[in-house]
CSV table of C-alpha atoms in Angstrom, one decimal:
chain,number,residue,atom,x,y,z
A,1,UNK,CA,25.6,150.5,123.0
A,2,UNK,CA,24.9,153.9,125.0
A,3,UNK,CA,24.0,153.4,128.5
A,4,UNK,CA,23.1,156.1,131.1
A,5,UNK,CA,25.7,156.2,133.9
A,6,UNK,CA,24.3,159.2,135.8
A,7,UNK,CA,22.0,157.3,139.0
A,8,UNK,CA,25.8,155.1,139.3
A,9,UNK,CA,28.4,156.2,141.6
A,10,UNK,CA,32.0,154.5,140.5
A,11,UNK,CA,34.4,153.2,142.9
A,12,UNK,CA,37.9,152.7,140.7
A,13,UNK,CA,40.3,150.3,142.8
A,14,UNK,CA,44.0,150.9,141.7
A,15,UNK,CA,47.0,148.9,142.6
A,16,UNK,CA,50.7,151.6,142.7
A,17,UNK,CA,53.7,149.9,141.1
A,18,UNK,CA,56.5,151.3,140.0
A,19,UNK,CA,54.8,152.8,136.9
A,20,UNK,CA,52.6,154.4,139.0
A,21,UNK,CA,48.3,154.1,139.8
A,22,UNK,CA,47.4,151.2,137.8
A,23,UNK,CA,43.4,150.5,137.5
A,24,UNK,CA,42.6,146.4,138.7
A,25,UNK,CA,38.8,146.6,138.6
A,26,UNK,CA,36.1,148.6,140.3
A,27,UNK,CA,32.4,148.8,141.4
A,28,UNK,CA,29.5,150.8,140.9
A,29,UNK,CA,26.5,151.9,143.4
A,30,UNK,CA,23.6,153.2,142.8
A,31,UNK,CA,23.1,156.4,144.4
A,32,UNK,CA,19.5,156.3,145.5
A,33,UNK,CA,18.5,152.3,145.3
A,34,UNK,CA,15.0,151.6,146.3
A,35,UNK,CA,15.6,147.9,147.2
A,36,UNK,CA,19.0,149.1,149.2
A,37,UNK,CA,21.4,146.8,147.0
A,38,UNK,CA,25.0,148.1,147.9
A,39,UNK,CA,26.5,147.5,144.8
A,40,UNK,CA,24.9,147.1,141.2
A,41,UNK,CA,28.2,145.9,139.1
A,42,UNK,CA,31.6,144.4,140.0
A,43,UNK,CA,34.9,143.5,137.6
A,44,UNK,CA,38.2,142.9,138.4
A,45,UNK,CA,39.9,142.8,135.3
A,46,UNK,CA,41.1,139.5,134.0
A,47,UNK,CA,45.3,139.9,134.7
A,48,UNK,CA,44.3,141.2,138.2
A,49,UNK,CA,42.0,138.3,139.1
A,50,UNK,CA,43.0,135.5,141.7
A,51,UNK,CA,44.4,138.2,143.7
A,52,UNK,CA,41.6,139.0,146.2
A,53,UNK,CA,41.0,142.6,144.9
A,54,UNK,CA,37.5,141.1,144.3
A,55,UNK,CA,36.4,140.6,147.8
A,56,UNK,CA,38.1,144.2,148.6
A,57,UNK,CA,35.6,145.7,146.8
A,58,UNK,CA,32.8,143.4,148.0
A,59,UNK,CA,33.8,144.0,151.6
A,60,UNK,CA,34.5,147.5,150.3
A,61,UNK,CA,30.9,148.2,149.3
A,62,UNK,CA,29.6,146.5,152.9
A,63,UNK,CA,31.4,149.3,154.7
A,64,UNK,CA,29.5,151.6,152.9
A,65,UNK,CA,26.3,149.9,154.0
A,66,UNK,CA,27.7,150.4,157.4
A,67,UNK,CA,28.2,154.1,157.0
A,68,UNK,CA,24.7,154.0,155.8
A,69,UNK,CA,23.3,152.2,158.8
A,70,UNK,CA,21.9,150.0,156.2
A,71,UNK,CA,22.0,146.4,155.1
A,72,UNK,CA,22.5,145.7,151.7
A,73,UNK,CA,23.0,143.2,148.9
A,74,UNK,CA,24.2,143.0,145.5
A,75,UNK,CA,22.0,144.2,142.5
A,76,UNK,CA,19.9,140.9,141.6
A,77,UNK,CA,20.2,138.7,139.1
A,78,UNK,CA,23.3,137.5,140.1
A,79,UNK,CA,25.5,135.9,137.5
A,80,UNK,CA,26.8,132.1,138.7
A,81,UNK,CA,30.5,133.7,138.8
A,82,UNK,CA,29.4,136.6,140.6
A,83,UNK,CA,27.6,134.4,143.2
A,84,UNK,CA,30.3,132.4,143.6
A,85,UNK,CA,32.6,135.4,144.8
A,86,UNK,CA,29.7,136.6,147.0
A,87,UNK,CA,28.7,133.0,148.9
A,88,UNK,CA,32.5,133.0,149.3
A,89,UNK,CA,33.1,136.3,150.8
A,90,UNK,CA,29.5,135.9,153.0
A,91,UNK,CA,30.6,132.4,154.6
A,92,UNK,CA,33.9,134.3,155.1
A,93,UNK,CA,32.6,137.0,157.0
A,94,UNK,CA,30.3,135.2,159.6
A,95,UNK,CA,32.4,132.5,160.4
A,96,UNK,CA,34.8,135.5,161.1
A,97,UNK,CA,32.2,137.1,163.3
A,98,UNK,CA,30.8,134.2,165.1
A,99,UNK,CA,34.2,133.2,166.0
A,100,UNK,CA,35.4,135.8,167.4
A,101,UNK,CA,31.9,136.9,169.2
A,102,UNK,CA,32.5,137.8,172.9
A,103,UNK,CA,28.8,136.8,173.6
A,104,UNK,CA,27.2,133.4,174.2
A,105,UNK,CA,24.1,134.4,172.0
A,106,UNK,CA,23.8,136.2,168.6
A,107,UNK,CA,20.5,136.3,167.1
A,108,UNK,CA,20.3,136.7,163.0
A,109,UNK,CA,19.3,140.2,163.8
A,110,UNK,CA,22.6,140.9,165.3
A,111,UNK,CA,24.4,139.3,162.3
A,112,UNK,CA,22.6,141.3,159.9
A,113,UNK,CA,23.3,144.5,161.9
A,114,UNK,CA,27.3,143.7,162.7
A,115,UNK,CA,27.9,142.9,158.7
A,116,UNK,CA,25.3,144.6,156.9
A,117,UNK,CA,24.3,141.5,155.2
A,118,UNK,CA,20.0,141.2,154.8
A,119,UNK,CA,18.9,138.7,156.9
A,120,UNK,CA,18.1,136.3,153.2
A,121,UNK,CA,21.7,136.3,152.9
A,122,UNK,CA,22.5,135.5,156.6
A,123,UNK,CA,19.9,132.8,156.8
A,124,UNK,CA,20.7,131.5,153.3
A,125,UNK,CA,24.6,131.4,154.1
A,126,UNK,CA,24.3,129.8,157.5
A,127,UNK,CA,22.1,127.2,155.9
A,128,UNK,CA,25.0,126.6,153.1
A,129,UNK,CA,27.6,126.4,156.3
A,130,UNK,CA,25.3,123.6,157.7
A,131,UNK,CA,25.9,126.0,161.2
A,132,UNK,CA,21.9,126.8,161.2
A,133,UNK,CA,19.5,123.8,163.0
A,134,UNK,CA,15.9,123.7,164.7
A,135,UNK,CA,14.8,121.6,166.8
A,136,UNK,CA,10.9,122.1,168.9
A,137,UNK,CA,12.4,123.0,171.9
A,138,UNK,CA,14.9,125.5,170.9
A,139,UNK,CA,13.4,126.4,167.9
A,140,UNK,CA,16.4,128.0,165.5
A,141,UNK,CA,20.1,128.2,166.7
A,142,UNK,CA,23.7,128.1,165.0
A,143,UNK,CA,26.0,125.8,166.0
A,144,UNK,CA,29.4,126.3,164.2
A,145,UNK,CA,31.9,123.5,165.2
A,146,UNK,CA,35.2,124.0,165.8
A,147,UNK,CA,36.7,122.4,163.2
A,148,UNK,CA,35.0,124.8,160.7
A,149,UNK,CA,36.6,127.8,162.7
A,150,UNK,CA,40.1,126.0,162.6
A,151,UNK,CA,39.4,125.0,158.5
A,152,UNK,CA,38.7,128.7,157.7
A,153,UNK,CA,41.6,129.9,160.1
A,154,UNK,CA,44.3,127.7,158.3
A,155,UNK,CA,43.1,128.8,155.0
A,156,UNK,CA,43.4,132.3,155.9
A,157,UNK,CA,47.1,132.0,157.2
A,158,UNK,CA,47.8,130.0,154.3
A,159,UNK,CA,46.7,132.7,152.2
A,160,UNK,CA,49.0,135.3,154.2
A,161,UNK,CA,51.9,133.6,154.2
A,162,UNK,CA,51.8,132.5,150.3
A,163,UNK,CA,54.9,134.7,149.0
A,164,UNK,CA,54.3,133.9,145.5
A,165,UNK,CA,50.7,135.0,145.4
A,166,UNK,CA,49.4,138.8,146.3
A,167,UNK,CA,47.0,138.6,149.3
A,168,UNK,CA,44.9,141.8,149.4
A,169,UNK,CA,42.9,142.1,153.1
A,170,UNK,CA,39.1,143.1,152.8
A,171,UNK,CA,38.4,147.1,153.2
A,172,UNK,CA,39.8,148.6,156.6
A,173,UNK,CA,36.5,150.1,158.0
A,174,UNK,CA,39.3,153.5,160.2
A,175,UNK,CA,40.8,154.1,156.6
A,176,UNK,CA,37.3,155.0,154.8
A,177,UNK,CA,36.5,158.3,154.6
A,178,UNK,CA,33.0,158.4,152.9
A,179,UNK,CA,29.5,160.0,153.0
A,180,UNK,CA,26.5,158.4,151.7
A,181,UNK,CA,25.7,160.6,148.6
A,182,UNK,CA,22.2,161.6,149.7
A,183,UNK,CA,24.0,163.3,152.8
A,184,UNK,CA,26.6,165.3,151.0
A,185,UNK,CA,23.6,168.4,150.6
A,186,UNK,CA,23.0,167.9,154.1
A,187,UNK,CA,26.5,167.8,155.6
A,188,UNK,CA,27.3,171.2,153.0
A,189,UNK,CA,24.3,172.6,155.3
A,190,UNK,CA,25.0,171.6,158.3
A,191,UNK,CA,28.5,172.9,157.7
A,192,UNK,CA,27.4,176.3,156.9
A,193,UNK,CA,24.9,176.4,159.7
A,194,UNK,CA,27.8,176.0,162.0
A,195,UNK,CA,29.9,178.8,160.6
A,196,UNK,CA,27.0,180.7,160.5
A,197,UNK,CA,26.9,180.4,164.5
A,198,UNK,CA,30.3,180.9,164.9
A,199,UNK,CA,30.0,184.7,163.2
């Protein structure tokens, strides 16, 4: 099978050991997606999996979106395993956010803006997290109970504190250094423009 890779950017995640770089999975991106998904394939290979290196690169390709001042979503169909990582990572992320919100309010718009998430996944997660509810004189709201927040926190620190399994933290947005692809041409101009005006 022959397959054209030129539109796809590749994102390689490697792990050092004492052997040196060794390659655990990666991600690939469109580089000019009309519906703005964020990431069109995902695969952590098979003796790497288990190990959280999978919702790196999900969290990984949501930074991006961030750079972009976009939100984004995965390249649909979804396969069920696929899914599965994504719901997991998505009710992850906004019971993180919600929980550690400074403000007595956040509307869906706010969500979708702080985690880059569409608002279909936001509304669609929040609804799987039982946290979203109408009623006629409020009309939408989330309400995430505290026991939720304390379930997810536990799980976390179990996580961490596991010394028998790797624990690998989602994508640190201060040690990214990226540009979206479409401004590479523009940031070699702008460059040059300012050296020009230096001369």
């Amino acid at each position: 099978l022959s397959f054209n890779t030129h539109p796809f950017l590749f994102y390689i995640l490697c792990e050092i050991t004492p052997r040196g770089c060794v390659m655990v999975g990666y991600f690939s991106k469109e580089k000019y997606s009309e519906f703005n998904f964020n990431l069109a394939c995902i695969c952590t290979l098979p003796c790497h999996q288990k190990k959280g290196f999978g919702k790196f690169l999900i969290s990984m390709s949501y930074e991006l979106s961030k750079i972009e001042g976009k939100s984004g979503s995965p390249e649909t169909p979804i396969s069920d395993l696929g899914l599965k990582a994504y719901n997991s990572y998505w009710q992850a992320k906004l019971i993180e956010v919600l929980s550690q919100s400074k403000q007595d309010q956040l509307s869906l718009k706010e969500l979708c803006r702080i985690t880059s998430m569409t608002l279909e996944n936001v509304t669609q997660t929040l609804k799987d997290l039982d946290v979203l509810h109408y009623d006629n004189r409020e009309g939408h709201h989330i309400a995430i109970p505290e026991s939720l927040i304390k379930r997810y926190q536990e799980k976390r620190k179990k996580l961490e504190e596991n010394r028998d399994r790797v624990y690998v933290r989602p994508a640190d947005p201060k040690k990214i250094r990226w540009y979206p692809f479409h401004a590479l041409e523009m940031n070699k101009q702008a460059r040059k423009k300012a050296e020009e005006q230096k001369l």
